[in-house]
C-alpha positions as a printed NumPy array, in Angstrom:
array([[ 35.526, -32.093,   5.586],
       [ 34.226, -31.235,   2.114],
       [ 30.676, -30.891,   3.474],
       [ 31.635, -28.363,   6.117],
       [ 31.591, -25.296,   3.786],
       [ 28.194, -26.385,   2.436],
       [ 26.858, -26.848,   5.962],
       [ 28.171, -23.432,   7.037],
       [ 26.644, -21.814,   3.947],
       [ 23.273, -23.481,   4.597],
       [ 23.323, -22.397,   8.245],
       [ 24.206, -18.812,   7.325],
       [ 21.464, -18.71 ,   4.658],
       [ 18.912, -19.987,   7.179],
       [ 19.951, -17.389,   9.775],
       [ 19.786, -14.636,   7.164],
       [ 16.265, -15.778,   6.167],
       [ 15.104, -15.804,   9.82 ],
       [ 16.496, -12.312,  10.384],
       [ 14.768, -11.015,   7.255],
       [ 11.438, -12.481,   8.368],
       [ 11.788, -10.895,  11.781],
       [ 12.535,  -7.503,  10.255],
       [ 10.183,  -7.464,   7.243],
       [  7.492,  -9.946,   8.199],
       [  6.121, -12.664,   5.935],
       [  5.614, -11.873,   2.268],
       [  2.29 , -10.213,   1.671],
       [  1.725,  -9.971,   5.39 ],
       [  0.181,  -7.245,   7.404],
       [  2.831,  -5.085,   8.977],
       [  0.232,  -3.659,  11.319],
       [ -0.605,  -0.105,  12.116],
       [  1.764,   2.442,  13.46 ],
       [ -1.077,   4.398,  15.092],
       [  1.01 ,   7.442,  14.224],
       [ -0.021,  10.411,  12.121],
       [  0.422,  10.026,   8.399],
       [  3.674,  11.781,   7.517],
       [  3.674,  14.732,   5.144],
       [  4.219,  13.546,   1.589],
       [  5.431,  15.425,  -1.47 ],
       [  3.181,  14.297,  -4.311],
       [  1.87 ,  15.88 ,  -7.474],
       [ -1.335,  14.91 ,  -9.257],
       [ -1.201,  12.618, -12.262],
       [ -3.368,  15.146, -14.088],
       [ -3.199,  18.852, -13.41 ],
       [ -1.19 ,  20.922, -10.993],
       [ -2.732,  19.773,  -7.717],
       [ -0.354,  18.992,  -4.864],
       [ -0.998,  16.504,  -2.066],
       [ -2.35 ,  18.264,   1.002],
       [ -1.92 ,  16.18 ,   4.191],
       [ -4.612,  18.192,   5.973],
       [ -7.096,  16.878,   3.392],
       [ -6.98 ,  13.576,   5.276],
       [ -8.707,  15.118,   8.287],
       [-12.406,  14.307,   8.502],
       [-12.384,  11.467,   5.95 ],
       [-11.37 ,   7.821,   6.137],
       [ -8.785,   7.221,   3.427],
       [ -7.268,   4.15 ,   1.828],
       [ -3.914,   5.029,   0.282],
       [ -2.598,   2.479,  -2.204],
       [  0.91 ,   2.534,  -3.689],
       [  1.065,   0.887,  -7.112],
       [  2.702,   0.995, -10.554],
       [  1.647,   0.115, -14.091],
       [  4.547,  -2.346, -14.381],
       [  3.541,  -4.205, -11.181],
       [  1.694,  -7.505, -11.806],
       [  0.316,  -7.841,  -8.226],
       [ -0.948,  -4.258,  -8.534],
       [ -3.013,  -5.209, -11.583],
       [ -4.439,  -8.233,  -9.732],
       [ -5.614,  -6.085,  -6.812],
       [ -7.431,  -3.417,  -8.877],
       [-10.78 ,  -5.312,  -8.85 ],
       [-10.528,  -5.622,  -5.046],
       [ -9.903,  -1.9  ,  -4.676],
       [-12.903,  -1.205,  -6.938],
       [-15.045,  -3.576,  -4.824],
       [-13.881,  -1.793,  -1.679],
       [-14.875,   1.588,  -3.109],
       [-18.262,   0.209,  -4.205],
       [-18.883,  -1.297,  -0.754],
       [-17.864,   1.919,   1.035],
       [-18.815,   4.916,  -1.162],
       [-17.908,   7.392,   1.624],
       [-14.354,   6.06 ,   1.616],
       [-11.692,   8.173,  -0.03 ],
       [ -9.514,   5.912,  -2.189],
       [ -6.227,   7.503,  -3.206],
       [ -3.612,   5.951,  -5.471],
       [  0.089,   6.78 ,  -5.486],
       [  2.038,   5.671,  -8.532],
       [  5.659,   4.934,  -7.807],
       [  8.461,   4.92 , -10.365],
       [  6.083,   5.306, -13.287],
       [  5.25 ,   7.699, -16.116],
       [  1.968,   9.487, -16.846],
       [  1.928,   7.988, -20.355],
       [  2.066,   4.414, -19.014],
       [ -0.352,   5.16 , -16.181],
       [ -3.143,   6.611, -18.315],
       [ -3.483,   3.485, -20.459],
       [ -3.017,   1.119, -17.534],
       [ -5.625,   2.89 , -15.386],
       [ -8.102,   2.863, -18.291],
       [ -7.488,  -0.857, -18.832],
       [ -7.923,  -1.669, -15.127],
       [-10.917,   0.637, -14.607],
       [ -9.297,   3.181, -12.332],
       [-10.902,   2.8  ,  -8.866],
       [ -9.121,   5.81 ,  -7.354],
       [-10.637,   9.163,  -6.456],
       [ -7.243,  10.733,  -7.206],
       [ -3.962,   9.431,  -8.561],
       [ -0.722,  10.975,  -7.324],
       [  2.843,  10.592,  -8.572],
       [  5.77 ,   9.832,  -6.293],
       [  8.338,  11.067,  -8.795],
       [ 11.274,  11.192,  -6.399],
       [ 10.489,   8.159,  -4.235],
       [ 10.413,  10.381,  -1.14 ],
       [  6.865,   9.308,  -0.207],
       [  7.726,   5.627,  -0.364],
       [ 10.813,   6.265,   1.748],
       [  8.889,   8.366,   4.296],
       [  6.47 ,   5.472,   4.799],
       [  9.142,   2.768,   4.832],
       [  7.774,   1.048,   1.738],
       [ 10.097,  -1.613,   0.419],
       [  7.969,  -2.838,  -2.474],
       [  4.591,  -2.417,  -4.063],
       [  1.698,  -2.827,  -3.853],
       [  1.284,  -1.528,  -0.344],
       [ -1.892,  -0.14 ,   1.218],
       [ -2.571,   2.109,   4.214],
       [ -5.843,   2.828,   5.994],
       [ -5.877,   6.292,   7.536],
       [ -8.625,   7.283,   9.966],
       [-10.486,  10.615,   9.973],
       [ -7.881,  12.106,  12.344],
       [ -5.041,  11.328,   9.911],
       [ -3.712,   8.344,  11.912],
       [ -2.429,   5.236,  10.088],
       [ -4.611,   2.417,  11.418],
       [ -3.687,  -0.439,   9.07 ],
       [ -0.876,  -1.337,   6.713],
       [ -0.953,  -4.132,   4.174],
       [  2.266,  -5.183,   2.501],
       [  1.507,  -6.909,  -0.788],
       [ -1.617,  -7.204,  -2.883],
       [ -5.152,  -6.895,  -1.575],
       [ -7.065, -10.165,  -1.924],
       [-10.82 , -10.768,  -1.642],
       [-10.212, -12.558,   1.663],
       [ -8.234,  -9.676,   3.132],
       [-10.762,  -7.156,   1.834],
       [-13.64 ,  -9.073,   3.403],
       [-12.079, -10.179,   6.678],
       [ -9.588,  -7.416,   7.512],
       [-10.376,  -4.169,   5.712],
       [-14.203,  -4.272,   5.645],
       [-14.65 ,  -4.615,   9.445],
       [-12.046,  -1.921,  10.127],
       [-13.525,   0.449,   7.553],
       [-17.034,  -0.117,   8.899],
       [-15.83 ,   0.948,  12.341],
       [-13.744,   3.895,  11.136],
       [-16.472,   5.239,   8.853],
       [-19.051,   4.965,  11.664],
       [-16.683,   6.839,  14.002],
       [-16.122,   9.541,  11.358],
       [-19.872,   9.89 ,  10.749],
       [-20.515,  10.107,  14.504],
       [-17.97 ,  12.893,  14.862],
       [-19.958,  15.147,  12.518]])
């Protein structure tokens, strides 16, 4: 009789875990692509007065990475993002800093050799909410028509870069080049 509460608790914890996995997917897993247009985001530039323009996505393949200077997995993925940019120079690599300050970001980006073409600030968290981001890092691949084609929850590893992103980017960049 004394084991019954423990057994019920264990069963409830297991069911909760299964439901979470069904809803959120495995940790660091690919959530897939929505194949929907990238939603409009309200972002300001880290430096200067520039404002995110969603129409700027049209015509270019873009990798959009959400990160923060306080995020350890974000620091680990910076060399992979730099390798991705080196492998695909035509790729537009955009960074969105979430819940961070310009002061912290400047030093952190210098230390990690900023791979981004532009760095944007999600000061209000509205961009992360619009995309359904639950944690960072998180990365989106957006095709030249502004459609989200890939979503990676968690850090980018060399294996994922090589086996998942590189083939997709090769295809998307070839399609974008053929359209011009």
